[in-house]
Amino acid sequence: MINSLKKGDKVVTVGGIYGEVAEIKDDCFILKVAKDTEMSFAKNAIASVPSAGGEGVKK
């Protein structure tokens, strides 16, 4: 699953944070977690990809 993620995909971290992939680096993902807020997460911190219609980053 981790290797198939691309910019714009919505994910949930192991800590329960919902975000959208903003950038992919060699060792981490940069996730948009709120308007004008991005955070770095280790690649192994991504737990799942939520189903369509679920919670996520509000635009």
Short mmCIF file of C-alpha atoms in Angstrom, two decimals:
data_model
loop_
_atom_site.label_atom_id
_atom_site.label_comp_id
_atom_site.label_asym_id
_atom_site.label_seq_id
_atom_site.Cartn_x
_atom_site.Cartn_y
_atom_site.Cartn_z
CA MET A 1 0.00 0.00 0.00
CA ILE A 2 2.76 2.47 0.96
CA ASN A 3 4.51 2.14 -2.40
CA SER A 4 1.30 2.83 -4.33
CA LEU A 5 0.51 6.15 -2.60
CA LYS A 6 0.71 9.30 -4.68
CA LYS A 7 0.21 13.04 -4.20
CA GLY A 8 -3.40 13.82 -3.36
CA ASP A 9 -4.21 10.46 -1.75
CA LYS A 10 -5.97 10.63 1.61
CA VAL A 11 -4.45 8.55 4.41
CA VAL A 12 -4.72 7.85 8.14
CA THR A 13 -1.60 7.60 10.31
CA VAL A 14 -1.07 5.02 13.07
CA GLY A 15 -1.77 7.88 15.50
CA GLY A 16 -5.19 8.49 13.95
CA ILE A 17 -4.33 11.67 12.05
CA TYR A 18 -6.18 12.10 8.76
CA GLY A 19 -4.25 13.82 5.99
CA GLU A 20 -3.64 14.21 2.29
CA VAL A 21 -0.30 13.36 0.70
CA ALA A 22 1.28 16.68 -0.31
CA GLU A 23 4.78 15.38 -1.11
CA ILE A 24 6.65 12.09 -1.14
CA LYS A 25 10.29 11.97 -0.07
CA ASP A 26 12.72 9.05 0.17
CA ASP A 27 12.06 8.38 3.86
CA CYS A 28 8.82 10.23 4.67
CA PHE A 29 5.53 11.65 3.51
CA ILE A 30 4.55 15.29 3.89
CA LEU A 31 0.85 15.31 4.75
CA LYS A 32 -1.55 18.23 4.61
CA VAL A 33 -3.46 17.83 7.87
CA ALA A 34 -5.39 21.12 7.91
CA LYS A 35 -5.68 24.26 5.85
CA ASP A 36 -2.15 25.70 5.50
CA THR A 37 -0.71 22.99 7.79
CA GLU A 38 1.66 20.24 6.64
CA MET A 39 3.50 17.67 8.75
CA SER A 40 6.20 15.08 8.03
CA PHE A 41 5.53 11.41 8.80
CA ALA A 42 7.76 8.37 8.50
CA LYS A 43 6.53 6.12 5.72
CA ASN A 44 5.76 3.32 8.18
CA ALA A 45 3.46 5.69 10.12
CA ILE A 46 0.76 5.40 7.46
CA ALA A 47 -1.85 2.92 8.69
CA SER A 48 -4.55 2.98 6.01
CA VAL A 49 -6.31 4.69 3.14
CA PRO A 50 -9.86 5.63 4.24
CA SER A 51 -12.81 4.65 2.08
CA ALA A 52 -14.47 7.26 -0.12
CA GLY A 53 -16.89 9.47 1.77
CA GLY A 54 -15.01 9.11 5.07
CA GLU A 55 -13.42 11.79 7.20
CA GLY A 56 -10.41 13.67 5.93
CA VAL A 57 -8.90 17.06 5.28
CA LYS A 58 -11.58 19.71 4.95
CA LYS A 59 -11.07 22.15 2.09
#
